[in-house]
mmCIF file of C-alpha atoms and ligand atoms in Angstrom:
data_model
loop_
_atom_site.group_PDB
_atom_site.id
_atom_site.type_symbol
_atom_site.label_atom_id
_atom_site.label_comp_id
_atom_site.label_asym_id
_atom_site.label_seq_id
_atom_site.Cartn_x
_atom_site.Cartn_y
_atom_site.Cartn_z
ATOM 1 C CA MET U 712 -148.742 -106.402 182.902
ATOM 2 C CA SER U 713 -146.485 -107.011 179.927
ATOM 3 C CA SER U 714 -144.603 -110.204 179.150
ATOM 4 C CA PRO U 715 -140.806 -110.048 178.980
ATOM 5 C CA ASP U 716 -139.332 -109.437 175.508
ATOM 6 C CA HIS U 717 -137.002 -112.334 174.586
ATOM 7 C CA SER U 718 -136.364 -111.301 170.931
ATOM 8 C CA ASP U 719 -132.837 -110.180 171.493
ATOM 9 C CA SER U 720 -131.824 -112.783 174.065
ATOM 10 C CA PRO U 721 -128.353 -114.169 173.987
ATOM 11 C CA SER U 722 -129.731 -117.590 173.156
ATOM 12 C CA ARG U 723 -131.639 -116.321 170.140
ATOM 13 C CA ARG U 724 -128.654 -114.425 168.875
ATOM 14 C CA SER U 725 -126.450 -117.464 169.167
ATOM 15 C CA PHE U 726 -129.032 -119.600 167.243
ATOM 16 C CA VAL U 727 -129.202 -117.150 164.301
ATOM 17 C CA LYS U 728 -125.413 -117.144 164.210
ATOM 18 C CA GLU U 729 -125.150 -120.830 164.183
ATOM 19 C CA ALA U 730 -127.867 -121.177 161.487
ATOM 20 C CA ALA U 731 -126.105 -118.543 159.293
ATOM 21 C CA ALA U 732 -122.816 -120.479 159.662
ATOM 22 C CA VAL U 733 -124.497 -123.671 158.614
ATOM 23 C CA VAL U 734 -126.109 -122.048 155.500
ATOM 24 C CA ALA U 735 -122.727 -120.472 154.600
ATOM 25 C CA GLY U 736 -120.926 -123.643 155.152
ATOM 26 C CA GLY U 737 -123.333 -125.460 152.942
ATOM 27 C CA ILE U 738 -122.964 -123.102 150.060
ATOM 28 C CA VAL U 739 -119.181 -123.287 150.301
ATOM 29 C CA ALA U 740 -119.319 -127.062 150.110
ATOM 30 C CA LEU U 741 -121.994 -127.274 147.428
ATOM 31 C CA VAL U 742 -120.022 -124.997 144.824
ATOM 32 C CA PRO U 743 -117.115 -127.332 144.336
ATOM 33 C CA ALA U 744 -119.447 -130.421 144.457
ATOM 34 C CA ALA U 745 -121.626 -128.901 141.716
ATOM 35 C CA ALA U 746 -118.416 -128.024 139.627
ATOM 36 C CA GLY U 747 -117.227 -131.572 140.060
ATOM 37 C CA LEU U 748 -120.612 -133.091 138.951
ATOM 38 C CA PHE U 749 -120.589 -130.790 135.867
ATOM 39 C CA ALA U 750 -117.076 -131.872 134.885
ATOM 40 C CA TRP U 751 -118.022 -135.539 135.523
ATOM 41 C CA LEU U 752 -120.985 -135.192 133.266
ATOM 42 C CA ASP U 753 -119.009 -133.360 130.517
ATOM 43 C CA PRO U 754 -118.740 -136.336 128.268
ATOM 44 C CA LEU U 755 -122.522 -136.639 128.217
ATOM 45 C CA ARG U 756 -122.747 -133.002 127.128
ATOM 46 C CA ARG U 757 -120.232 -133.525 124.376
ATOM 47 C CA LYS U 758 -122.052 -136.559 123.128
ATOM 48 C CA GLN U 759 -125.031 -134.413 122.454
ATOM 49 C CA GLY U 760 -123.038 -132.165 120.213
ATOM 50 C CA ALA U 761 -123.965 -131.057 116.621
ATOM 51 C CA ALA U 762 -123.517 -133.760 113.897
ATOM 52 C CA GLY U 763 -120.256 -133.222 111.946
ATOM 53 C CA PHE U 764 -119.029 -134.237 108.550
ATOM 54 C CA VAL U 765 -117.562 -137.783 108.309
ATOM 55 C CA LYS U 766 -115.474 -139.258 105.462
ATOM 56 C CA VAL U 767 -117.547 -141.841 103.734
ATOM 57 C CA GLY U 768 -115.426 -142.853 100.733
ATOM 58 C CA THR U 769 -113.508 -141.561 97.647
ATOM 59 C CA LEU U 770 -114.434 -140.519 94.227
ATOM 60 C CA ASP U 771 -112.551 -143.496 92.791
ATOM 61 C CA ALA U 772 -115.099 -145.812 94.369
ATOM 62 C CA LEU U 773 -118.116 -143.981 92.942
ATOM 63 C CA PRO U 774 -118.608 -144.045 89.162
ATOM 64 C CA ALA U 775 -120.143 -140.940 87.631
ATOM 65 C CA ASP U 776 -123.197 -142.850 86.285
ATOM 66 C CA SER U 777 -125.668 -141.560 88.927
ATOM 67 C CA ILE U 778 -126.523 -145.048 90.030
ATOM 68 C CA PRO U 779 -126.862 -145.097 93.898
ATOM 69 C CA ARG U 780 -124.319 -147.128 95.774
ATOM 70 C CA LYS U 781 -124.449 -147.983 99.422
ATOM 71 C CA PHE U 782 -121.726 -146.896 101.817
ATOM 72 C CA ALA U 783 -121.334 -147.679 105.557
ATOM 73 C CA VAL U 784 -120.790 -144.559 107.720
ATOM 74 C CA LEU U 785 -118.134 -144.997 110.303
ATOM 75 C CA ALA U 786 -117.405 -142.588 113.113
ATOM 76 C CA ASP U 787 -115.702 -142.307 116.361
ATOM 77 C CA HIS U 788 -118.243 -143.267 118.911
ATOM 78 C CA VAL U 789 -118.060 -141.212 122.224
ATOM 79 C CA ASP U 790 -119.831 -143.073 124.992
ATOM 80 C CA ALA U 791 -120.230 -141.320 128.354
ATOM 81 C CA TRP U 792 -116.603 -141.958 129.291
ATOM 82 C CA THR U 793 -115.074 -144.063 126.522
ATOM 83 C CA LYS U 794 -114.184 -143.481 122.840
ATOM 84 C CA SER U 795 -114.451 -146.170 120.245
ATOM 85 C CA PRO U 796 -112.707 -145.230 116.972
ATOM 86 C CA GLN U 797 -114.474 -145.856 113.690
ATOM 87 C CA VAL U 798 -117.579 -147.790 114.520
ATOM 88 C CA PRO U 799 -120.569 -148.175 112.183
ATOM 89 C CA VAL U 800 -123.154 -145.543 112.850
ATOM 90 C CA GLY U 801 -125.367 -145.901 109.786
ATOM 91 C CA ALA U 802 -125.464 -146.361 105.988
ATOM 92 C CA ILE U 803 -126.157 -144.056 103.147
ATOM 93 C CA TYR U 804 -126.568 -144.161 99.385
ATOM 94 C CA LEU U 805 -124.321 -141.890 97.170
ATOM 95 C CA ARG U 806 -124.948 -140.935 93.677
ATOM 96 C CA ARG U 807 -122.326 -139.264 91.531
ATOM 97 C CA LEU U 808 -124.108 -137.134 88.962
ATOM 98 C CA LYS U 809 -121.234 -135.406 87.452
ATOM 99 C CA ASP U 810 -117.384 -135.488 87.922
ATOM 100 C CA ARG U 811 -117.695 -133.444 91.143
ATOM 101 C CA GLU U 812 -121.302 -133.646 92.012
ATOM 102 C CA VAL U 813 -122.425 -136.104 94.667
ATOM 103 C CA VAL U 814 -125.664 -136.530 96.391
ATOM 104 C CA ALA U 815 -126.237 -138.371 99.635
ATOM 105 C CA LEU U 816 -129.436 -140.088 100.697
ATOM 106 C CA HIS U 817 -130.127 -141.812 103.931
ATOM 107 C CA SER U 818 -130.783 -145.473 103.872
ATOM 108 C CA ILE U 819 -133.461 -145.293 106.571
ATOM 109 C CA CYS U 820 -137.118 -145.049 105.362
ATOM 110 C CA PRO U 821 -138.798 -141.836 106.605
ATOM 111 C CA HIS U 822 -142.108 -143.798 107.117
ATOM 112 C CA ALA U 823 -141.126 -145.866 110.125
ATOM 113 C CA GLY U 824 -137.333 -146.384 110.079
ATOM 114 C CA CYS U 825 -136.757 -149.574 108.175
ATOM 115 C CA PHE U 826 -133.845 -149.984 105.813
ATOM 116 C CA VAL U 827 -134.349 -149.007 102.117
ATOM 117 C CA ASP U 828 -133.077 -151.207 99.339
ATOM 118 C CA TYR U 829 -131.992 -150.061 95.873
ATOM 119 C CA ARG U 830 -133.343 -152.262 93.096
ATOM 120 C CA ASP U 831 -131.040 -152.413 90.127
ATOM 121 C CA THR U 832 -133.681 -153.805 87.812
ATOM 122 C CA ALA U 833 -136.396 -151.367 88.625
ATOM 123 C CA LYS U 834 -133.944 -148.475 89.147
ATOM 124 C CA ASP U 835 -135.705 -147.360 92.229
ATOM 125 C CA PHE U 836 -135.583 -147.599 96.058
ATOM 126 C CA PHE U 837 -137.899 -150.017 97.837
ATOM 127 C CA CYS U 838 -138.817 -150.276 101.550
ATOM 128 C CA PRO U 839 -140.000 -153.793 102.243
ATOM 129 C CA CYS U 840 -141.760 -152.928 105.416
ATOM 130 C CA HIS U 841 -144.798 -151.224 104.002
ATOM 131 C CA ASN U 842 -143.898 -151.115 100.287
ATOM 132 C CA SER U 843 -142.796 -147.360 99.911
ATOM 133 C CA THR U 844 -140.945 -146.817 96.713
ATOM 134 C CA PHE U 845 -138.665 -144.001 95.851
ATOM 135 C CA ALA U 846 -137.132 -142.710 92.572
ATOM 136 C CA GLN U 847 -133.435 -142.685 92.054
ATOM 137 C CA ASP U 848 -133.203 -139.145 93.380
ATOM 138 C CA GLY U 849 -135.025 -140.185 96.579
ATOM 139 C CA SER U 850 -138.373 -138.507 95.883
ATOM 140 C CA ILE U 851 -141.568 -140.371 96.348
ATOM 141 C CA ASN U 852 -142.135 -142.647 93.379
ATOM 142 C CA ASP U 853 -145.590 -143.998 94.033
ATOM 143 C CA PRO U 854 -148.365 -141.700 95.350
ATOM 144 C CA LYS U 855 -149.664 -144.585 97.339
ATOM 145 C CA SER U 856 -146.407 -144.999 99.232
ATOM 146 C CA PRO U 857 -147.090 -144.726 102.858
ATOM 147 C CA SER U 858 -143.850 -142.585 103.406
ATOM 148 C CA PRO U 859 -144.775 -138.918 104.256
ATOM 149 C CA ARG U 860 -141.746 -137.551 102.531
ATOM 150 C CA GLY U 861 -138.885 -138.640 100.265
ATOM 151 C CA MET U 862 -135.619 -140.047 101.337
ATOM 152 C CA ASP U 863 -133.580 -137.712 103.487
ATOM 153 C CA THR U 864 -130.669 -135.874 101.776
ATOM 154 C CA MET U 865 -127.555 -134.852 103.580
ATOM 155 C CA GLU U 866 -124.898 -132.186 102.855
ATOM 156 C CA VAL U 867 -121.906 -133.529 100.945
ATOM 157 C CA GLU U 868 -118.471 -131.890 100.738
ATOM 158 C CA LEU U 869 -115.639 -133.029 98.281
ATOM 159 C CA ARG U 870 -112.357 -132.540 99.789
ATOM 160 C CA GLY U 871 -109.960 -133.418 96.976
ATOM 161 C CA ASN U 872 -110.663 -137.046 96.186
ATOM 162 C CA GLU U 873 -112.567 -137.708 99.418
ATOM 163 C CA ILE U 874 -116.337 -137.663 99.918
ATOM 164 C CA TRP U 875 -117.444 -136.256 103.252
ATOM 165 C CA VAL U 876 -121.031 -136.238 104.306
ATOM 166 C CA ARG U 877 -122.681 -134.368 107.269
ATOM 167 C CA PHE U 878 -124.276 -137.514 108.576
ATOM 168 C CA GLN U 879 -127.533 -136.898 110.396
ATOM 169 C CA ASN U 880 -130.566 -139.043 111.400
ATOM 170 C CA PHE U 881 -134.078 -137.738 111.052
ATOM 171 C CA ALA U 882 -137.225 -138.446 112.797
ATOM 172 C CA ALA U 883 -139.615 -140.966 111.012
ATOM 173 C CA GLY U 884 -143.200 -140.247 110.409
ATOM 174 C CA HIS U 885 -143.296 -136.613 109.594
ATOM 175 C CA LYS U 886 -143.791 -134.667 106.331
ATOM 176 C CA GLU U 887 -140.831 -132.487 106.981
ATOM 177 C CA LYS U 888 -137.107 -133.472 107.922
ATOM 178 C CA ARG U 889 -136.607 -133.257 111.663
ATOM 179 C CA PRO U 890 -133.067 -133.793 112.789
ATOM 180 C CA VAL U 891 -132.602 -135.937 115.872
ATOM 181 C CA ALA U 892 -129.706 -135.718 118.109
HETATM 182 S S1 FES Z 956 -140.966 -148.155 107.075
HETATM 183 FE FE1 FES Z 956 -140.632 -147.994 104.939
HETATM 184 S S2 FES Z 956 -142.526 -148.075 104.165
HETATM 185 FE FE2 FES Z 956 -142.983 -148.250 106.275
#
């Protein structure tokens, strides 16, 4: 005696059709929702873009005597959904070696992230947190300095009289420069 086969019954066919309709409807509803979410998060994606050049000063403000001078770095700050023009984002030291040769050094100590001071009398850089010292060119001055590397350099571009720097932060505590977003 065999049991009746209900595999192709009208109720089962109807259930499969309804389930398929629900899945298809879900997909149709999800696609625009995902696109909307993507667009909504777009400012967050743009915020993580590559570091660009910022104008830091002019050659008139930097004598060609190779002595480091500190400059504030201002840039447009793009928050998730707002844009604030020209806010301080860091500080750098610039040295003008020749008429059109400028070097940029980050003011953050590569040891643990404190601010580095330039000492006019000693003609060196000094980090007060753990006493790292750096030569005028940013290299490690004292072998006993705890900093694992010299001060971080950044790319400089002279556009006429203007000094532009590819401002970038780097992770502290490593022997090599590791850019951070
Ligand atoms: S943070 Fe500069 S020496 Fe430690």
